[in-house]
Coordinates of C-alpha atoms in Angstrom, one line a residue:
X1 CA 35.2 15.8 3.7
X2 CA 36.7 14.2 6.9
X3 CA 35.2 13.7 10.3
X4 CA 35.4 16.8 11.6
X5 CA 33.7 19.0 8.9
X6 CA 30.8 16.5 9.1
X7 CA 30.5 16.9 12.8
X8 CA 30.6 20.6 12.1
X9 CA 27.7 20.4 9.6
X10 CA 25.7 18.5 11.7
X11 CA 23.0 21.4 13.1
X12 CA 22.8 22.1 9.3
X13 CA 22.0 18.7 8.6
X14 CA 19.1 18.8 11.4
X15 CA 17.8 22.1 9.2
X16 CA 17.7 20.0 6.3
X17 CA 16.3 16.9 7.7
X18 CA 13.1 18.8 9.3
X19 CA 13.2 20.5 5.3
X20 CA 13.3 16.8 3.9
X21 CA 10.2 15.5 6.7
X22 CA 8.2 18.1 6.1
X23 CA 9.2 19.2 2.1
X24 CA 9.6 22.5 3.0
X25 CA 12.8 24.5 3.0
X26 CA 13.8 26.0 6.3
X27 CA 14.0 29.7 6.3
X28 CA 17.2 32.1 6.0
X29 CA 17.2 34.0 9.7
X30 CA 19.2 37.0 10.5
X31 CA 21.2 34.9 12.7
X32 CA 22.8 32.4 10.8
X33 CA 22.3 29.8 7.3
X34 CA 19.3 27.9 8.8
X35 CA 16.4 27.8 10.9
X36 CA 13.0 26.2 11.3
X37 CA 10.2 28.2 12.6
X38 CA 9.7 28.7 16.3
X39 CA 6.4 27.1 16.4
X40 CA 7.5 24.1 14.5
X41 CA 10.9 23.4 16.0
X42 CA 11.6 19.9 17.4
X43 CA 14.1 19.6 20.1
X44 CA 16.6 16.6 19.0
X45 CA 17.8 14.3 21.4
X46 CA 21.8 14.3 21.5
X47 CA 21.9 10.4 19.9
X48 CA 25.1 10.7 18.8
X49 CA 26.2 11.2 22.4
X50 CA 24.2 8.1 23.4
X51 CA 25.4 5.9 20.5
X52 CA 28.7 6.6 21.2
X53 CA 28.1 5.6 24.9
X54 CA 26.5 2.0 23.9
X55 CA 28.7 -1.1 24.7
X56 CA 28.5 -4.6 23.6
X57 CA 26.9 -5.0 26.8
X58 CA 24.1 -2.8 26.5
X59 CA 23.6 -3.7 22.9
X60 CA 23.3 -7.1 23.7
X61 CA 20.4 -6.5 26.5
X62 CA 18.2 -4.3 24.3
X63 CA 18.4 -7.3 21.8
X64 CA 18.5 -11.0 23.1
X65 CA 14.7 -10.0 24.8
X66 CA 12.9 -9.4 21.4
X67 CA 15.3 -11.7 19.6
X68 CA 14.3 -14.4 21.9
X69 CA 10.6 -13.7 21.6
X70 CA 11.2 -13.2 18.1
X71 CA 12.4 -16.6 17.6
X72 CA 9.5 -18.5 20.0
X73 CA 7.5 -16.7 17.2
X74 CA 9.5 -18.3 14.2
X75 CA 9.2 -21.6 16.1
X76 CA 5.8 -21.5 16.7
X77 CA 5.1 -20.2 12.6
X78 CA 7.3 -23.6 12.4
X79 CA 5.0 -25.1 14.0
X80 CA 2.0 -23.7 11.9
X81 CA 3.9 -24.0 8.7
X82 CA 4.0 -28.4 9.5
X83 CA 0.1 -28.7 10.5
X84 CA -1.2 -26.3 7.4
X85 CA 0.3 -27.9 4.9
X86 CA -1.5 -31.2 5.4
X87 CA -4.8 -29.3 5.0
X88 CA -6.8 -30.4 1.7
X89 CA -6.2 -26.7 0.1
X90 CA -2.4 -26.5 0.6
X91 CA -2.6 -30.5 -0.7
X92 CA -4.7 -29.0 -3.7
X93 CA -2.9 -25.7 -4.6
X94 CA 0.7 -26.9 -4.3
X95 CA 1.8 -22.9 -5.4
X96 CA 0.2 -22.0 -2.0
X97 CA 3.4 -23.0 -0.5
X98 CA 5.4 -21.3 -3.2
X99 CA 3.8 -18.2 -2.2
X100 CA 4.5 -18.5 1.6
X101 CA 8.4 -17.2 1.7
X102 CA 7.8 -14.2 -0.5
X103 CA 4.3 -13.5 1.9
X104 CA 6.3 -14.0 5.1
X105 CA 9.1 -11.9 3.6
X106 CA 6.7 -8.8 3.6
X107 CA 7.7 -7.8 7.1
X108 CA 11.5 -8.0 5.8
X109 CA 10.7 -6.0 2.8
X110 CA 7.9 -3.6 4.3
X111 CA 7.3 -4.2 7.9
X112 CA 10.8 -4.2 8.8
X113 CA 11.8 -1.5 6.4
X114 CA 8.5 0.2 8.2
X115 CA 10.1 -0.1 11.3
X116 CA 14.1 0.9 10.3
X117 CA 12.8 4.5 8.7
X118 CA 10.5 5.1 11.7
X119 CA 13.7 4.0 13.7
X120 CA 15.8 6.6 12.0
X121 CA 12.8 9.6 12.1
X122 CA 12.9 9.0 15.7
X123 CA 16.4 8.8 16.3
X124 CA 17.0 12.4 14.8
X125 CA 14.2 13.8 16.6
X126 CA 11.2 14.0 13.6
X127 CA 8.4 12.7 15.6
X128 CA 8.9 14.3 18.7
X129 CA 6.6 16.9 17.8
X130 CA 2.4 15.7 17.6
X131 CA 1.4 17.0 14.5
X132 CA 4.9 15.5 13.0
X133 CA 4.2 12.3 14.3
X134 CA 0.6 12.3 12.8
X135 CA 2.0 13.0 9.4
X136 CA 4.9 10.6 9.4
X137 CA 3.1 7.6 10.6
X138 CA 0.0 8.3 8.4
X139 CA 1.7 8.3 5.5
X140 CA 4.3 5.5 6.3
X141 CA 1.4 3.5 6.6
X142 CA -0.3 4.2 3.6
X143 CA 3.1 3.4 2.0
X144 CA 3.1 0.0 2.9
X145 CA -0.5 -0.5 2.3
X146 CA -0.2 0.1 -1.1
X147 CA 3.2 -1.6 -1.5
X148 CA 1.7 -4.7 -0.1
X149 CA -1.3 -4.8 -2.1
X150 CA 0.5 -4.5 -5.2
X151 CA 3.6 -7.0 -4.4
X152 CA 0.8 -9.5 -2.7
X153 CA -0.5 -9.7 -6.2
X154 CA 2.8 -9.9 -8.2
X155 CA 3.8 -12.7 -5.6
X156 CA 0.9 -14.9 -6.9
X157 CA 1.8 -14.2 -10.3
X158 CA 5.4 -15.2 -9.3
X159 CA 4.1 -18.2 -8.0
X160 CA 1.8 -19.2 -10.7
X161 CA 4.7 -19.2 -13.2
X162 CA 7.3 -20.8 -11.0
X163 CA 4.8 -23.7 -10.8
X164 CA 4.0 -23.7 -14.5
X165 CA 7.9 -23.9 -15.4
X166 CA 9.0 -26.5 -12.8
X167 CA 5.7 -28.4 -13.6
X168 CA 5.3 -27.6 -17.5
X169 CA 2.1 -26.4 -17.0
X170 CA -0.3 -23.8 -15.6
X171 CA -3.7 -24.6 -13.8
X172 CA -6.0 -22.0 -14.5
X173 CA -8.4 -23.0 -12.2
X174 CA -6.3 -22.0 -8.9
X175 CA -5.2 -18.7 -10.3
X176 CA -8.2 -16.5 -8.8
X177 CA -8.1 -18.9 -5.6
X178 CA -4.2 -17.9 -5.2
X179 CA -4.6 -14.5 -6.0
X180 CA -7.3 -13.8 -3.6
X181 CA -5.5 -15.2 -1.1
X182 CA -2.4 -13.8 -1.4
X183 CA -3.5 -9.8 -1.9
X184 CA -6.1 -10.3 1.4
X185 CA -2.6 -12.1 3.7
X186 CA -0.8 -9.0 2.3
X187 CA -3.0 -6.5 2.8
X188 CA -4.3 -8.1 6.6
X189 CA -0.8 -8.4 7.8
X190 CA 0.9 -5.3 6.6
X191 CA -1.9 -3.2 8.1
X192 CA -1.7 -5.3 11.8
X193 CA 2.0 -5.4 11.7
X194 CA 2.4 -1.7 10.9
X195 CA 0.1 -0.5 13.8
X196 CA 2.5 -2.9 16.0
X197 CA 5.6 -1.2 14.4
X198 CA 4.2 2.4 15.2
X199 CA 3.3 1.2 18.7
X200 CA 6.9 -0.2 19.0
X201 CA 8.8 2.7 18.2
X202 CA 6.7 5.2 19.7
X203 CA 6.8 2.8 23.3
X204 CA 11.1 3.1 22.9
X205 CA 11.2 6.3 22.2
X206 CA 9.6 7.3 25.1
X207 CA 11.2 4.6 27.6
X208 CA 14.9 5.7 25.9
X209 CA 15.1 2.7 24.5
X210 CA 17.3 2.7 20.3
X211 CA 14.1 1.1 18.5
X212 CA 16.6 -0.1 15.9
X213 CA 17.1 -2.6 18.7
X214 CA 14.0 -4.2 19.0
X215 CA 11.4 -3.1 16.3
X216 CA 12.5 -5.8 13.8
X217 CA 12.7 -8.7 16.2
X218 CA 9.2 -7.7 17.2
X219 CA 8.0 -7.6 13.7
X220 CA 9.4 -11.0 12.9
X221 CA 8.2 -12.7 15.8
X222 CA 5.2 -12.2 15.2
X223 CA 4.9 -11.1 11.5
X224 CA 5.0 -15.3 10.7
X225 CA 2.6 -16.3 13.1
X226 CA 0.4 -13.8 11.5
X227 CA 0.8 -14.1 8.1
X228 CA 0.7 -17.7 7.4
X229 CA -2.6 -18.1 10.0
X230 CA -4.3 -14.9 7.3
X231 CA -2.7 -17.1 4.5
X232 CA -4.1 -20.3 6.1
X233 CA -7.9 -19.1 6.9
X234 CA -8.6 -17.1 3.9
X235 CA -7.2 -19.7 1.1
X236 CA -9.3 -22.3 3.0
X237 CA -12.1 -20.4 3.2
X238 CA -11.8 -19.7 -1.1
X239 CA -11.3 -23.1 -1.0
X240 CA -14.4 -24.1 0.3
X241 CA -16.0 -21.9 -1.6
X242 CA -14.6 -22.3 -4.7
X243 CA -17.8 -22.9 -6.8
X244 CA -18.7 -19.3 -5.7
X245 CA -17.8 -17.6 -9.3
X246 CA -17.4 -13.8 -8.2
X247 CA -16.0 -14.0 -4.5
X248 CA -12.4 -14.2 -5.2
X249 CA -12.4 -11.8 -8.3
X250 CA -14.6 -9.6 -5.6
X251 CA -11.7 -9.6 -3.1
X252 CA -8.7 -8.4 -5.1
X253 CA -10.9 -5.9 -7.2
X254 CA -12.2 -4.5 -3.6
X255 CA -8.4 -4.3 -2.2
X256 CA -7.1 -2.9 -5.1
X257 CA -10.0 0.2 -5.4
X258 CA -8.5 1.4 -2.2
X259 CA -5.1 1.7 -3.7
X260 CA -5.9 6.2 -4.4
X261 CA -7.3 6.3 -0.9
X262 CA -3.7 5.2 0.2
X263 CA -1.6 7.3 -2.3
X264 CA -3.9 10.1 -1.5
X265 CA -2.9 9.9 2.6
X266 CA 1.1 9.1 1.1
X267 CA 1.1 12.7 -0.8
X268 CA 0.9 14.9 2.4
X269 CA 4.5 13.3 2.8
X270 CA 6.8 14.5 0.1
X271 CA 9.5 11.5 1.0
X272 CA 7.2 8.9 1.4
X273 CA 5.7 9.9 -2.0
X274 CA 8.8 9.4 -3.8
X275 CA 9.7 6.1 -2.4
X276 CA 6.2 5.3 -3.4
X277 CA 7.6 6.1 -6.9
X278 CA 10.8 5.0 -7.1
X279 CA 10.9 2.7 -4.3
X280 CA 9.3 -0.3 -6.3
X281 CA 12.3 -1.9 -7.6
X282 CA 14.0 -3.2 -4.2
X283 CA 11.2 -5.0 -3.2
X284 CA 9.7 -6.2 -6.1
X285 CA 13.2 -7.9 -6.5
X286 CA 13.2 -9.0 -3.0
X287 CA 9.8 -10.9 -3.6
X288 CA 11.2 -13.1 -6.7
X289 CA 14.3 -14.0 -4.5
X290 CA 12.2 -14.7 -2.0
X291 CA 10.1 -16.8 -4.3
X292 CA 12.9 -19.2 -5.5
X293 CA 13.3 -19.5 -1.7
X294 CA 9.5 -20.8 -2.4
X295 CA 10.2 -23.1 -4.5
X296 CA 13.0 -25.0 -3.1
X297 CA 10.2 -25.4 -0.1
X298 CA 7.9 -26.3 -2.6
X299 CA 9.7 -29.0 -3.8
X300 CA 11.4 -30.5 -0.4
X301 CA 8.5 -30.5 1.7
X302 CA 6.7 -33.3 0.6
X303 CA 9.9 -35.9 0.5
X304 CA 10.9 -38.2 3.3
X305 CA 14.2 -37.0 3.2
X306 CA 13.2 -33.6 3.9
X307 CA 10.5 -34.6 6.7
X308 CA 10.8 -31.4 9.0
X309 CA 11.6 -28.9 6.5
X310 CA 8.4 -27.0 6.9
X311 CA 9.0 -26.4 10.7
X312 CA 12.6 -25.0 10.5
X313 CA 12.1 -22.9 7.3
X314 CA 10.8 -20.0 8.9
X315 CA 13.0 -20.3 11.6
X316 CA 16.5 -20.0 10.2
X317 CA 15.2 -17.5 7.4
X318 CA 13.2 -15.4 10.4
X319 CA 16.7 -15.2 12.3
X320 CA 18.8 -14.4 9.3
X321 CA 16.8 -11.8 8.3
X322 CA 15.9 -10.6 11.6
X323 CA 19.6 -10.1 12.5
X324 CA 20.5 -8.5 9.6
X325 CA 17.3 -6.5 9.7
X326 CA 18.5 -4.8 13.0
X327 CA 22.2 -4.3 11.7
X328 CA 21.2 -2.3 8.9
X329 CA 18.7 -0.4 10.3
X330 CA 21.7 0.5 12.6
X331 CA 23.8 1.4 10.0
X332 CA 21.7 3.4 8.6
X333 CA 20.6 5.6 11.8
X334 CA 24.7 6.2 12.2
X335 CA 25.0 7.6 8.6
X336 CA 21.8 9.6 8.9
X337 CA 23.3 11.2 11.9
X338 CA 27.5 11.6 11.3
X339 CA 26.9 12.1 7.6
X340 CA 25.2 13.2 4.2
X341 CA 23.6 11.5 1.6
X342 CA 26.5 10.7 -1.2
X343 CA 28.7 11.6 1.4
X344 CA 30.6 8.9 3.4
X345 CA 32.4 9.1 6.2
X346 CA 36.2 9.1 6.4
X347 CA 36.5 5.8 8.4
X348 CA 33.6 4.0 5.8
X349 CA 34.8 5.3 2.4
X350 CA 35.9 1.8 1.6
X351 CA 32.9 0.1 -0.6
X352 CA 34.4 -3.4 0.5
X353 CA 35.7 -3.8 3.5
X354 CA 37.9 -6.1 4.9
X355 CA 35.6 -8.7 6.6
X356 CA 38.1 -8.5 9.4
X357 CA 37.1 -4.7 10.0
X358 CA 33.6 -5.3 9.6
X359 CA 33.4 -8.0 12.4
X360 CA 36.6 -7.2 14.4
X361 CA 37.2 -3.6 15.3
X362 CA 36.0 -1.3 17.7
X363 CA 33.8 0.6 15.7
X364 CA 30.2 1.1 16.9
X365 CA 28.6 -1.1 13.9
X366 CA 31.5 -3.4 13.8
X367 CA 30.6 -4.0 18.2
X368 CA 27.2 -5.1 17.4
X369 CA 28.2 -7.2 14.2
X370 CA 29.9 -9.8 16.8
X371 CA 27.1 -8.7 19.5
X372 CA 24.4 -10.1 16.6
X373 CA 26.7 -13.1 15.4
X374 CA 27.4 -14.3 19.1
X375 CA 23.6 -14.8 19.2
X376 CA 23.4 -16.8 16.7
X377 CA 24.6 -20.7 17.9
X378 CA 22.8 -20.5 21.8
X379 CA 19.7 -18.8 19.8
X380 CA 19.2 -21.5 17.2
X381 CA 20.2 -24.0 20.1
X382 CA 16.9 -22.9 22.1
X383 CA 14.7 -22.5 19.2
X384 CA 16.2 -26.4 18.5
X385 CA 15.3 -27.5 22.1
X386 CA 11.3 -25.8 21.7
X387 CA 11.2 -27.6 18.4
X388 CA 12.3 -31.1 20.1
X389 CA 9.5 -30.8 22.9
X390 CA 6.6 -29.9 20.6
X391 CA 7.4 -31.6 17.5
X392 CA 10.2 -34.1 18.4
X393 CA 8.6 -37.2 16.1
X394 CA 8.7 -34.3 13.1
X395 CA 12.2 -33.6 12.7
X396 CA 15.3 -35.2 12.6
X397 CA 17.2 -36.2 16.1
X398 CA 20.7 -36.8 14.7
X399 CA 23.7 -34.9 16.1
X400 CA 24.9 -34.7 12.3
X401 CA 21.6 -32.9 11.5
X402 CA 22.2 -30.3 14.3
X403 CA 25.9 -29.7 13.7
X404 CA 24.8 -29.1 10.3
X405 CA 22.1 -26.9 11.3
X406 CA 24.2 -24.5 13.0
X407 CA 26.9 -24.2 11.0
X408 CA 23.8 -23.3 8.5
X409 CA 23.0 -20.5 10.4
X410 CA 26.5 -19.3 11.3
X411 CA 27.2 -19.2 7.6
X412 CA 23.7 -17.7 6.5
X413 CA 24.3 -14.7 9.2
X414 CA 27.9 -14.2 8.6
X415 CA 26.8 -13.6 4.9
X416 CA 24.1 -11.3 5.7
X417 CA 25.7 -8.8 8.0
X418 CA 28.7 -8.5 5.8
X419 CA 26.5 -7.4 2.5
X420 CA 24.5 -5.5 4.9
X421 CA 27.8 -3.5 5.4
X422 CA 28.4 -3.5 1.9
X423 CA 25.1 -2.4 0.7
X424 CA 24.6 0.5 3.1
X425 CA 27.7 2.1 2.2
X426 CA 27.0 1.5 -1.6
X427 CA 23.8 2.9 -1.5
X428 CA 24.6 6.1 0.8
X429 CA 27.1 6.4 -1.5
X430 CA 24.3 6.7 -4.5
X431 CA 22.3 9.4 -1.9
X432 CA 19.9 6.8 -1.6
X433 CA 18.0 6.0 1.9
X434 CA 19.6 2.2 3.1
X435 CA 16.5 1.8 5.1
X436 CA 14.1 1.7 2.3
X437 CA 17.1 0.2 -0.7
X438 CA 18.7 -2.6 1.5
X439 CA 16.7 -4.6 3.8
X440 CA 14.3 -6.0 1.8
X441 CA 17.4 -7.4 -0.4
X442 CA 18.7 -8.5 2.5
X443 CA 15.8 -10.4 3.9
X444 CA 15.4 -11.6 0.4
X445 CA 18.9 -13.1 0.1
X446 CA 18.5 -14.2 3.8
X447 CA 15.1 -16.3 2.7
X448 CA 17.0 -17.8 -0.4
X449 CA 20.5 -18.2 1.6
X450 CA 18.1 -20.1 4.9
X451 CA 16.0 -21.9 2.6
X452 CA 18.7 -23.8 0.2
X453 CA 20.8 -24.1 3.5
X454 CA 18.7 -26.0 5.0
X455 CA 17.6 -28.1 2.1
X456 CA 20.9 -28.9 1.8
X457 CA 21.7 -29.7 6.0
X458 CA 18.5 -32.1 5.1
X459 CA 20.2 -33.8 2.5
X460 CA 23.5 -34.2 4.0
X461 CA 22.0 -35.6 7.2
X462 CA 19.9 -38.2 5.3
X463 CA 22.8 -39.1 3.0
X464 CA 25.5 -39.7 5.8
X465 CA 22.5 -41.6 8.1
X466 CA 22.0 -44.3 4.8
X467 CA 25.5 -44.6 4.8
X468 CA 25.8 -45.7 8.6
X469 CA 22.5 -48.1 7.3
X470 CA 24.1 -49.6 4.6
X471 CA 27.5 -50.0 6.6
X472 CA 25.5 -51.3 9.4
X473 CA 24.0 -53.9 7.8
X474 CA 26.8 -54.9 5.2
X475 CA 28.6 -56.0 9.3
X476 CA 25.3 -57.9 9.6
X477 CA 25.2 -60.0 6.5
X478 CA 28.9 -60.3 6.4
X479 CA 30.2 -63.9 7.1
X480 CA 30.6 -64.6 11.2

C-alpha cells in the first residue's frame, strides 16, 4: 500500500478507531462503508494538517519548558536520592536501593506509557466527547493500578534475589519490610501521577497544545520526586515498626484485595482489557532491566570513588528516558494517524534505518530526533550548574568528570532515539500498539544504558585524577 491509498483510507480508519475505543463495530449506512451513530459521533481535529505544519521551532518550544522543569525535578530527586540513603533503613536494607531504579522506572513503564496512549486518544479525536472521556480515563487508570501493584511486588522479588546472588545469601527478615514498601510506593505513585497525566493531557488538548510534547516531561519531573519521598516515608516507617508482626503482611494483602475492583472498572474498555492481558510482558521485562540498573547503584554508591553517584543517577536516566519517552509517543501518534496496524508506511517500511535518515532528514520524526538530541548537552549543562550550587562538596568538580558526563548523555540519548525508531516500526509492523510495547523497554534500556554510563564516567574520572596524583608526587620526591 503506498502513501496515497493510506491517506485515502483515512475516514475509514476514524470508523474503526471509534469501533476499537468503544468495542463496538460501526454501523453499515445507506451512504457509504462506515458510520458511527449521530448521537455518538466525535468530531476529529484535522492533526495531520497541524503535524505537518510543526517546525523545529515550534517543536522545540512546546518541549524545552517541561523538559526543563522536568529535569529541576530529576535534580532535585538527585538531591533526595544522596540524603535518603544515609538514613538507618536504607543503611539496614541495602536491597532498598536495588529497588529504587525499577520503582522510579514506573512512570517510564506506566505513567509515561499512561500519558503516550492518552496522547494518541486525544490526538485522533477519542475523548473529545464527555462520556468518551469518562470511559477512557477510568479504565486507563485502573490499568495502571493494577499493573503497578503487581510489578511493585515482582520488583521486590527482583530485588531480593539480585541481593541474594551478588551477596550469596538471602535475609529473610527484610523480605516483608521490602515488599511492603515497594507495593504501597507503587501503588501511591501510579495513582498521583496518573491523575497528573489525565489533568495534563486533558489541559493541552484544550489550549491546542500536541500532549505528546509535554505529558512525559511532566511525569518525569515529578514522578522521582514522588516516588522515592513514598519509598523513603513508608520503608522508614516499617522500619520503625518492624517488631509489629502483621503490619507489613497487612499492607500488601490490603493492596492486592483491590486488584478485581480495578479489573472490574478496566472491562468497560475492551482495549485496555486486552493490554491488561497481554500487556504484562513489556514491562515486566522493563522492571528486571531496570533492576540491574539497581544494582550497579547498589553496589557504587557506597564507594569513595563513586561519591555522587546517587545524586546524578536519576538525572541522566530521567532525561534519557524522558527524551525518548516523548519521541516515541510521537512516533506512535504519526502511525496511528497516516497508517494501519501491520501496515507501514511507504517512506518507514525499512525495519533498520540508516541512522543518517533517522537523525538527518526532513521528515516530521526525523525534525524532532535532532530537536530532542540538541537538548541534550545545554540541558545536562544546567541540571550540572543546580547540582554544583546545592550539593557542590558531593560531587566531583573536575573538568574530566563533566566532559565525561556529557558525552554520557550524548551517547545514552543517541542510543535511545534510534531503537525508539527501530522498535516502533517493528512493533506496528506485528499490529501491536508502540505506546503500550515500546516505552517501557525504552525507559528500561535508558535506566541500564544511564546507570552503567555513569558508573563508568565515575571510574574514569577517579582513575585519570590518581594518575595526575601519583605523577604529581613522583615530580615531588624526584631528586632536585
Amino acid at each position: 500500500m503506498d502513501g496515497t491509498e493510506t491517506r485515502q483510507r483515512r475516514a475509514e480508519e476514524l470508523g474503526l478507531r471509534y469501533a476499537l475505543s468503544t468495542g463496538r463495530l460501526p454501523r453499515v449506512s445507506e451512504d457509504g462503508p462506515l458510520s458511527v451513530p449521530e448521537s455518538q459521533r466525535v468530531s476529529p481535529k484535522p492533526l495531520g494538517t497541524e503535524l505537518s505544519r510543526e517546525t523545529a521551532l515550534s517543536i522545540g518550544l512546546q518541549v524545552i519548558v517541561p523538559f526543563i522543569f522536568a529535569g529541576l525535578g530529576l535534580s532535585g530527586a538527585g538531591i533526595l536520592l544522596n540524603y535518603f540513603q544515609h538514613w538507618p533503613v536504607f543503611m539496614e536494607v541495602k536491597d532498598l536501593l536495588t529497588l529504587v531504579p525499577p520503582l522510579v522506572g514506573l512512570k517510564g513503564n506506566l505513567e509515561m506509557t499512561l500519558a503516550s496512549r492518552l496522547s494518541t486518544a486525544a490526538n485522533t479525536g477519542q475523548i473529545d466527547d464527555p462520556r468518551e472521556q469518562h470511559r477512557v480515563i477510568s479504565s486507563n487508570l485502573a490499568l495502571i493500578q493494577v499493573q503497578a501493584t503487581v510489578v511493585g511486588f515482582l520488583a521486590a522479588m527482583a530485588a531480593l534475589l539480585l541481593g541474594a546472588l551478588s551477596r550469596g545469601e538471602l535475609d529473610f527478615e527484610k523480605v516483608e519490610l521490602l515488599c511492603a514498601s515497594s507495593v504501597i510506593t507503587a501503588f501511591l505513585a501510579a495513582f498521583a501521577l496518573g491523575m497528573l497525566m489525565v489533568s495534563i493531557v486533558i489541559g493541552a488538548r484544550k489550549l491546542g497544545v500536541n500532549p505528546d510534547n509535554i505529558a512525559t516531561p511532566i511525569a518525569a519531573s515529578l514522578g522521582d520526586l514522588i516516588t522515592l519521598s513514598i519509598l523513603a516515608f513508608f520503608s522508614s516507617f516499617f522500619y520503625k515498626y518492624k517488631d509489629s508482626r502483621y503490619l507489613t503482611p497487612l499492607v500488601c494483602i490490603s493492596l492486592m484485595a483491590l486488584t478485581p475492583v480495578w479489573v472490574l472498572i478496566a472491562k468497560k474498555n475492551p482495549p485496555i482489557m486486552k493490554i491488561l492481558k497481554f500487556g504484562w510482558f513489556p514491562i515486566i521485562l522493563a522492571m528486571m532491566i531496570s533492576s540491574f540498573g539497581g544494582l550497579i547503584l547498589n553496589k557504587t554508591i557506597s564507594k569513595e570513588q563513586y561519591k555522587g553517584m546517587a545524586i546524578f543517577t536519576p538525572i541522566i536516566c530521567g532525561v534519557g528516558g524522558n527524551l525518548v519517552a516523548i519521541q516515541t509517543s510521537r512516533i506512535s501518534t504519526y502511525l496511528h494517524m497516516w497508517s494501519t496496524p501491520g501496515v507501514l508506511p511507504l517512506w518507514m517500511k525499512k525495519f533498520w534505518p540508516n541512522p543518517c535518515s533517522t537523525f538527518c532528514t526532513s521528515e516530521i520524526n526525523s525534525m524532532s530526533a535532532r530537536v530532542l538530541l540538541f537538548l541534550v548537552i545545554p540541558g545536562h549543562l544546567i541540571f550540572l550548574y543546580v547540582i554544583y550550587l546545592v550539593e557542590g562538596h558531593s560531587v566531583p568538580n573536575s573538568k574530566t568528570f563533566v566532559v565525561c558526563y556529557l558525552l554520557a548523555g550524548l551517547m545514552q540519548v543517541t542510543i535511545l532515539l534510534y531503537l525508539a525508531e527501530v522498535m516502533t516500526r517493528l512493533t506496528w509492523h506485528q499490529a501491536l500498539d508502540p505506546d503500550n510495547h515500546c516505552i517501557p523497554y525504552l525507559t528500561g534500556l535508558g535506566d541500564l544504558l544511564g546507570t552503567g554510563l555513569l558508573a563508568l564516567c565515575f571510574l574514569i574520572s577517579w582513575l585519570l585524577s590518581e594518575a595526575e596524583l601519583d605523577g604529581t608526587l613522583e615530580l615531588a620526591s624526584g631528586p632536585p
